[in-house]
Amino acid sequence: MVVYVIVGLVVLAGLVFAYRTFGGASGGTVDAGALLRTVLGAARDAASELSELAAAPPLAGAGGPSAPNPAKLLRRRLTGLAQQLETVDVMSLDEHDAGPHALLAVAVDELVWAAGMCADDAFSAGEGMRTAVAALESHATSCLHDAARILG
């Protein structure tokens, strides 16, 4: 019986260590204004990269099967930006930062979807997918412009 208690405590300690290692319950406060400006800059860069990818999509299989797909890499970066936005405690934001946070969250989400569509093999041949990517990119760019205007 004592062995089970000891094993249980060791497993519990391992879980707590893993939770803390991967950033769970971090005690640091996030400077929302700085984070929003950082995400805004990175999202603008990603939007321009997405427009280049959508204008001239890479051919399927170009560079061999092991070559990285630039649209998939872009989607991963955008997903990271979305995760950064999730670290902000929305309830503690003032009116000045709440609007840009919502606009950035929508813009990054739409850019993630658009990058995912560009990464699909059927993107080159599908006119409907191109139209959807253009609409998502247009609305995301509009949200980024409005967020930049509010943030100053």
Short mmCIF file of C-alpha atoms in Angstrom, two decimals:
data_model
loop_
_atom_site.label_atom_id
_atom_site.label_comp_id
_atom_site.label_asym_id
_atom_site.label_seq_id
_atom_site.Cartn_x
_atom_site.Cartn_y
_atom_site.Cartn_z
CA MET A 1 0.00 0.00 0.00
CA VAL A 2 2.83 2.40 0.85
CA VAL A 3 4.41 1.69 -2.54
CA TYR A 4 1.24 2.87 -4.31
CA VAL A 5 1.17 6.08 -2.30
CA ILE A 6 4.82 6.79 -3.13
CA VAL A 7 4.30 6.04 -6.83
CA GLY A 8 1.21 8.25 -6.82
CA LEU A 9 3.14 11.14 -5.25
CA VAL A 10 5.97 10.75 -7.77
CA VAL A 11 3.51 10.79 -10.67
CA LEU A 12 1.76 13.84 -9.21
CA ALA A 13 5.08 15.64 -8.81
CA GLY A 14 5.94 14.79 -12.44
CA LEU A 15 2.62 16.18 -13.64
CA VAL A 16 3.08 19.39 -11.68
CA PHE A 17 6.60 19.75 -13.05
CA ALA A 18 5.38 19.22 -16.63
CA TYR A 19 2.55 21.72 -16.12
CA ARG A 20 4.96 24.38 -14.91
CA THR A 21 7.51 23.57 -17.61
CA PHE A 22 5.02 24.10 -20.43
CA GLY A 23 3.91 27.47 -19.08
CA GLY A 24 0.88 26.55 -17.03
CA ALA A 25 -0.08 29.08 -14.35
CA SER A 26 2.77 31.40 -15.19
CA GLY A 27 2.93 34.25 -12.73
CA GLY A 28 4.14 36.95 -15.13
CA THR A 29 1.78 39.68 -16.21
CA VAL A 30 1.45 40.45 -19.88
CA ASP A 31 1.79 44.03 -21.13
CA ALA A 32 -1.29 44.02 -23.35
CA GLY A 33 -0.39 47.15 -25.33
CA ALA A 34 3.07 45.89 -26.24
CA LEU A 35 1.75 42.44 -27.09
CA LEU A 36 -0.99 43.89 -29.31
CA ARG A 37 1.53 46.03 -31.19
CA THR A 38 3.86 43.05 -31.64
CA VAL A 39 1.05 40.85 -32.93
CA LEU A 40 -0.12 43.66 -35.21
CA GLY A 41 3.32 43.97 -36.82
CA ALA A 42 3.71 40.23 -37.25
CA ALA A 43 0.17 39.87 -38.62
CA ARG A 44 0.80 42.63 -41.15
CA ASP A 45 3.94 40.84 -42.32
CA ALA A 46 2.03 37.57 -42.54
CA ALA A 47 -0.79 39.22 -44.51
CA SER A 48 1.64 40.54 -47.10
CA GLU A 49 3.32 37.13 -47.31
CA LEU A 50 -0.09 35.51 -47.75
CA SER A 51 -0.99 37.85 -50.60
CA GLU A 52 2.25 36.86 -52.36
CA LEU A 53 1.48 33.17 -51.83
CA ALA A 54 -2.08 33.57 -53.08
CA ALA A 55 -0.98 35.49 -56.16
CA ALA A 56 1.56 32.86 -57.22
CA PRO A 57 0.88 29.59 -55.38
CA PRO A 58 3.68 27.03 -55.41
CA LEU A 59 3.12 24.04 -57.61
CA ALA A 60 2.21 20.86 -55.80
CA GLY A 61 5.33 18.83 -55.23
CA ALA A 62 7.70 21.64 -56.22
CA GLY A 63 11.07 20.99 -54.66
CA GLY A 64 10.27 17.39 -53.87
CA PRO A 65 8.09 15.76 -51.23
CA SER A 66 10.35 16.82 -48.37
CA ALA A 67 10.33 20.53 -49.31
CA PRO A 68 8.46 22.66 -46.77
CA ASN A 69 5.19 24.18 -47.91
CA PRO A 70 5.45 27.96 -47.31
CA ALA A 71 1.71 28.24 -46.72
CA LYS A 72 1.86 25.60 -43.98
CA LEU A 73 4.79 27.39 -42.35
CA LEU A 74 2.85 30.65 -42.50
CA ARG A 75 -0.18 28.99 -40.95
CA ARG A 76 1.95 27.73 -38.06
CA ARG A 77 3.31 31.23 -37.44
CA LEU A 78 -0.20 32.66 -37.51
CA THR A 79 -1.40 30.00 -35.08
CA GLY A 80 1.40 31.11 -32.77
CA LEU A 81 0.13 34.69 -33.00
CA ALA A 82 -3.36 33.50 -32.12
CA GLN A 83 -1.95 31.72 -29.08
CA GLN A 84 -0.15 34.91 -28.04
CA LEU A 85 -3.44 36.79 -28.19
CA GLU A 86 -5.01 34.14 -25.98
CA THR A 87 -2.51 34.92 -23.23
CA VAL A 88 -4.11 38.33 -22.74
CA ASP A 89 -6.73 38.52 -20.01
CA VAL A 90 -9.55 40.14 -21.98
CA MET A 91 -11.50 41.08 -18.86
CA SER A 92 -8.64 43.26 -17.62
CA LEU A 93 -8.29 45.25 -20.87
CA ASP A 94 -9.39 48.85 -20.93
CA GLU A 95 -11.60 50.23 -23.70
CA HIS A 96 -8.58 51.38 -25.68
CA ASP A 97 -7.07 47.88 -25.92
CA ALA A 98 -10.25 45.75 -26.03
CA GLY A 99 -11.22 46.84 -29.54
CA PRO A 100 -7.82 46.20 -31.12
CA HIS A 101 -7.63 42.85 -29.34
CA ALA A 102 -10.93 41.76 -30.88
CA LEU A 103 -9.94 43.06 -34.31
CA LEU A 104 -6.57 41.31 -34.15
CA ALA A 105 -8.16 38.06 -33.02
CA VAL A 106 -10.54 38.12 -35.99
CA ALA A 107 -7.80 39.12 -38.45
CA VAL A 108 -5.38 36.42 -37.28
CA ASP A 109 -8.12 33.78 -37.33
CA GLU A 110 -9.06 34.69 -40.90
CA LEU A 111 -5.41 34.69 -41.97
CA VAL A 112 -5.01 31.21 -40.44
CA TRP A 113 -7.96 29.98 -42.49
CA ALA A 114 -6.66 31.62 -45.66
CA ALA A 115 -3.17 30.17 -45.20
CA GLY A 116 -4.69 26.74 -44.64
CA MET A 117 -6.62 27.06 -47.90
CA CYS A 118 -3.45 28.11 -49.73
CA ALA A 119 -1.65 25.08 -48.33
CA ASP A 120 -4.22 22.73 -49.82
CA ASP A 121 -3.20 20.97 -53.04
CA ALA A 122 -6.49 21.94 -54.70
CA PHE A 123 -5.84 25.67 -54.24
CA SER A 124 -4.12 26.11 -57.60
CA ALA A 125 -7.05 24.67 -59.53
CA GLY A 126 -9.97 25.93 -57.44
CA GLU A 127 -11.37 29.33 -58.40
CA GLY A 128 -13.75 29.18 -55.44
CA MET A 129 -10.87 28.70 -53.04
CA ARG A 130 -9.03 31.64 -54.57
CA THR A 131 -12.12 33.81 -54.14
CA ALA A 132 -12.52 32.70 -50.52
CA VAL A 133 -8.86 33.40 -49.75
CA ALA A 134 -9.15 36.85 -51.33
CA ALA A 135 -12.24 37.64 -49.25
CA LEU A 136 -10.63 36.41 -46.02
CA GLU A 137 -7.44 38.33 -46.77
CA SER A 138 -9.38 41.51 -47.59
CA HIS A 139 -11.38 41.41 -44.36
CA ALA A 140 -8.30 40.54 -42.29
CA THR A 141 -6.39 43.45 -43.82
CA SER A 142 -9.30 45.76 -43.00
CA CYS A 143 -9.29 44.54 -39.38
CA LEU A 144 -5.52 45.05 -39.16
CA HIS A 145 -5.87 48.59 -40.53
CA ASP A 146 -8.59 49.43 -37.99
CA ALA A 147 -6.56 47.94 -35.13
CA ALA A 148 -3.50 49.95 -36.18
CA ARG A 149 -5.59 53.12 -36.31
CA ILE A 150 -6.94 52.56 -32.78
CA LEU A 151 -3.57 51.60 -31.31
CA GLY A 152 -2.01 54.69 -32.84
#
